[in-house]
Coordinates of N, CA and C in Angstrom, one line a residue:
M12 N -80.8 -99.4 -287.2 CA -79.7 -98.5 -287.3 C -78.7 -99.1 -288.3
N13 N -78.1 -98.3 -289.1 CA -77.2 -98.8 -290.1 C -75.8 -98.8 -289.5
Q14 N -75.1 -99.9 -289.6 CA -73.7 -100.0 -289.2 C -72.9 -100.0 -290.5
S15 N -71.9 -99.1 -290.6 CA -71.1 -99.1 -291.8 C -69.7 -99.5 -291.4
T16 N -69.0 -100.0 -292.4 CA -67.6 -100.4 -292.2 C -66.7 -99.1 -292.2
P17 N -65.8 -99.0 -291.3 CA -65.0 -97.7 -291.3 C -64.1 -97.7 -292.6
I18 N -63.9 -96.5 -293.1 CA -63.1 -96.4 -294.3 C -61.7 -96.1 -293.8
H19 N -60.7 -96.9 -294.2 CA -59.3 -96.7 -293.9 C -58.7 -95.8 -294.9
L20 N -58.0 -94.8 -294.4 CA -57.4 -93.8 -295.3 C -55.9 -93.9 -295.3
L21 N -55.3 -93.8 -296.5 CA -53.9 -94.0 -296.7 C -53.3 -92.6 -297.0
R22 N -52.1 -92.4 -296.5 CA -51.3 -91.2 -296.9 C -50.4 -91.6 -298.0
M23 N -49.8 -90.6 -298.7 CA -49.0 -90.9 -299.9 C -47.9 -91.9 -299.6
P24 N -47.2 -91.9 -298.5 CA -46.1 -92.9 -298.3 C -46.7 -94.3 -298.3
D25 N -47.9 -94.5 -297.7 CA -48.5 -95.8 -297.7 C -48.9 -96.2 -299.1
V26 N -49.4 -95.3 -299.9 CA -49.8 -95.6 -301.3 C -48.6 -96.0 -302.1
T27 N -47.6 -95.3 -302.0 CA -46.4 -95.6 -302.8 C -45.8 -97.0 -302.4
K28 N -45.9 -97.3 -301.2 CA -45.4 -98.6 -300.7 C -46.3 -99.7 -301.2
R29 N -47.6 -99.5 -301.1 CA -48.5 -100.6 -301.6 C -48.5 -100.8 -303.1
M30 N -48.3 -99.7 -303.8 CA -48.3 -99.7 -305.3 C -46.9 -100.1 -305.8
G31 N -45.9 -99.9 -305.0 CA -44.5 -100.2 -305.5 C -44.0 -99.2 -306.5
V32 N -44.4 -98.0 -306.4 CA -44.0 -96.9 -307.3 C -43.7 -95.7 -306.5
S33 N -43.1 -94.7 -307.2 CA -42.7 -93.4 -306.5 C -43.9 -92.5 -306.5
K34 N -43.8 -91.5 -305.6 CA -44.8 -90.4 -305.5 C -45.0 -89.7 -306.9
A35 N -43.9 -89.5 -307.6 CA -44.0 -88.9 -308.9 C -44.8 -89.8 -309.9
T36 N -44.7 -91.1 -309.8 CA -45.4 -92.0 -310.6 C -46.9 -91.9 -310.3
I37 N -47.2 -91.9 -309.0 CA -48.6 -91.8 -308.6 C -49.2 -90.5 -309.2
Y38 N -48.5 -89.4 -309.1 CA -49.0 -88.1 -309.6 C -49.2 -88.2 -311.1
N39 N -48.2 -88.9 -311.8 CA -48.4 -89.0 -313.3 C -49.6 -89.9 -313.6
M40 N -49.8 -90.9 -312.8 CA -51.0 -91.8 -313.0 C -52.3 -91.0 -312.8
I41 N -52.3 -90.1 -311.8 CA -53.5 -89.3 -311.5 C -53.7 -88.4 -312.7
N42 N -52.6 -87.8 -313.2 CA -52.8 -86.9 -314.4 C -53.2 -87.6 -315.7
E43 N -52.9 -88.9 -315.8 CA -53.3 -89.7 -316.9 C -54.7 -90.3 -316.8
G44 N -55.2 -90.2 -315.5 CA -56.5 -90.8 -315.3 C -56.5 -92.2 -314.9
T45 N -55.3 -92.8 -314.6 CA -55.2 -94.2 -314.2 C -55.1 -94.4 -312.7
F46 N -55.3 -93.3 -311.9 CA -55.3 -93.4 -310.5 C -56.2 -92.3 -310.0
P47 N -57.0 -92.5 -309.0 CA -57.9 -91.5 -308.5 C -57.2 -90.4 -307.7
P48 N -57.6 -89.2 -307.9 CA -56.9 -88.1 -307.1 C -57.2 -88.3 -305.6
P49 N -56.3 -87.7 -304.8 CA -56.5 -87.8 -303.4 C -57.7 -87.1 -302.9
V50 N -58.2 -87.4 -301.7 CA -59.3 -86.7 -301.0 C -58.6 -85.7 -300.1
K51 N -59.0 -84.4 -300.3 CA -58.4 -83.4 -299.4 C -59.2 -83.3 -298.1
L52 N -58.4 -83.5 -297.0 CA -59.0 -83.4 -295.7 C -58.8 -82.0 -295.1
G53 N -57.8 -81.3 -295.6 CA -57.5 -80.0 -295.1 C -56.5 -79.4 -296.1
E54 N -56.0 -78.2 -295.8 CA -55.2 -77.5 -296.7 C -53.9 -78.3 -297.0
R55 N -53.4 -79.0 -296.0 CA -52.1 -79.8 -296.3 C -52.3 -81.3 -296.1
T56 N -53.5 -81.7 -296.0 CA -53.7 -83.2 -295.8 C -54.5 -83.8 -296.9
S57 N -53.9 -84.8 -297.6 CA -54.5 -85.5 -298.6 C -54.4 -87.0 -298.3
V58 N -55.5 -87.7 -298.6 CA -55.5 -89.2 -298.3 C -56.2 -89.9 -299.5
F59 N -55.9 -91.2 -299.5 CA -56.5 -92.1 -300.5 C -57.3 -93.2 -299.7
P60 N -58.6 -93.4 -300.0 CA -59.3 -94.4 -299.4 C -58.7 -95.8 -299.8
E61 N -58.4 -96.6 -298.8 CA -57.7 -97.9 -299.0 C -58.5 -98.8 -299.9
H62 N -59.8 -98.8 -299.9 CA -60.6 -99.7 -300.7 C -60.4 -99.3 -302.2
E63 N -60.2 -98.0 -302.5 CA -60.0 -97.6 -303.9 C -58.7 -98.1 -304.4
V64 N -57.6 -97.9 -303.5 CA -56.3 -98.4 -303.9 C -56.3 -99.9 -304.2
A65 N -57.0 -100.6 -303.3 CA -57.1 -102.1 -303.4 C -57.9 -102.5 -304.7
K66 N -58.9 -101.7 -305.1 CA -59.7 -102.0 -306.3 C -58.8 -101.9 -307.5
L67 N -57.9 -100.8 -307.5 CA -57.0 -100.6 -308.6 C -56.0 -101.7 -308.7
Q68 N -55.4 -102.0 -307.5 CA -54.4 -103.1 -307.5 C -55.0 -104.4 -308.1
T69 N -56.2 -104.7 -307.7 CA -56.8 -106.0 -308.2 C -56.9 -105.9 -309.7
A70 N -57.4 -104.8 -310.2 CA -57.6 -104.6 -311.7 C -56.2 -104.7 -312.4
I71 N -55.2 -104.1 -311.9 CA -53.9 -104.1 -312.5 C -53.3 -105.5 -312.5
I72 N -53.4 -106.2 -311.4 CA -52.9 -107.6 -311.2 C -53.7 -108.5 -312.2
A73 N -54.9 -108.2 -312.4 CA -55.7 -109.0 -313.3 C -55.4 -108.7 -314.8
G74 N -54.6 -107.7 -315.1 CA -54.2 -107.4 -316.4 C -55.1 -106.4 -317.1
A75 N -55.8 -105.6 -316.4 CA -56.7 -104.6 -317.0 C -55.8 -103.7 -317.9
S76 N -56.4 -103.3 -319.0 CA -55.7 -102.3 -319.9 C -55.8 -100.9 -319.2
N77 N -55.1 -100.0 -319.8 CA -55.1 -98.6 -319.3 C -56.5 -98.0 -319.4
E78 N -57.2 -98.4 -320.5 CA -58.6 -97.9 -320.7 C -59.5 -98.5 -319.7
E79 N -59.4 -99.7 -319.3 CA -60.2 -100.4 -318.3 C -59.9 -99.7 -316.9
V80 N -58.6 -99.5 -316.7 CA -58.3 -98.8 -315.4 C -58.9 -97.4 -315.4
K81 N -58.8 -96.7 -316.5 CA -59.4 -95.3 -316.5 C -60.9 -95.4 -316.2
Q82 N -61.6 -96.4 -316.7 CA -63.0 -96.6 -316.4 C -63.3 -96.8 -314.9
I83 N -62.4 -97.6 -314.3 CA -62.5 -97.9 -312.9 C -62.3 -96.6 -312.1
V84 N -61.4 -95.8 -312.5 CA -61.1 -94.5 -311.9 C -62.3 -93.6 -312.0
I85 N -62.9 -93.5 -313.2 CA -64.2 -92.7 -313.4 C -65.3 -93.2 -312.5
S86 N -65.4 -94.6 -312.3 CA -66.4 -95.1 -311.5 C -66.1 -94.7 -310.0
I87 N -64.9 -94.8 -309.6 CA -64.5 -94.4 -308.2 C -64.9 -92.9 -308.0
Q88 N -64.6 -92.1 -309.0 CA -64.9 -90.6 -308.8 C -66.4 -90.4 -308.8
E89 N -67.2 -91.1 -309.5 CA -68.6 -91.0 -309.5 C -69.2 -91.5 -308.2
T90 N -68.6 -92.5 -307.7 CA -69.1 -93.0 -306.4 C -68.8 -92.0 -305.3
R91 N -67.6 -91.4 -305.3 CA -67.3 -90.3 -304.4 C -68.3 -89.2 -304.5
K92 N -68.6 -88.8 -305.7 CA -69.5 -87.7 -305.9 C -71.0 -87.9 -305.6
F93 N -71.4 -89.1 -306.0 CA -72.9 -89.4 -305.8 C -73.2 -90.4 -304.7
G94 N -72.1 -91.1 -304.2 CA -72.3 -92.0 -303.1 C -73.0 -93.3 -303.4
H95 N -72.9 -93.7 -304.6 CA -73.5 -95.1 -305.0 C -72.7 -95.7 -306.1

């Protein structure tokens, strides 16, 4: 039997606090392709997987360029879509 690690989900206030930026900045980053879009759980519920936010934080702290961050976001979206 496969045991998987639970995925922790963050709401927007948690993301803004962790990233140190406003909600508007997060949405601007999403529009620029430098932050993954939220996962919709329902009509009014959107969340961000914690491991994705952590991956971006690590890249930004390491000095990744905007283009490198965009590639990470593309990778995150592909992983969501295809599961690998």
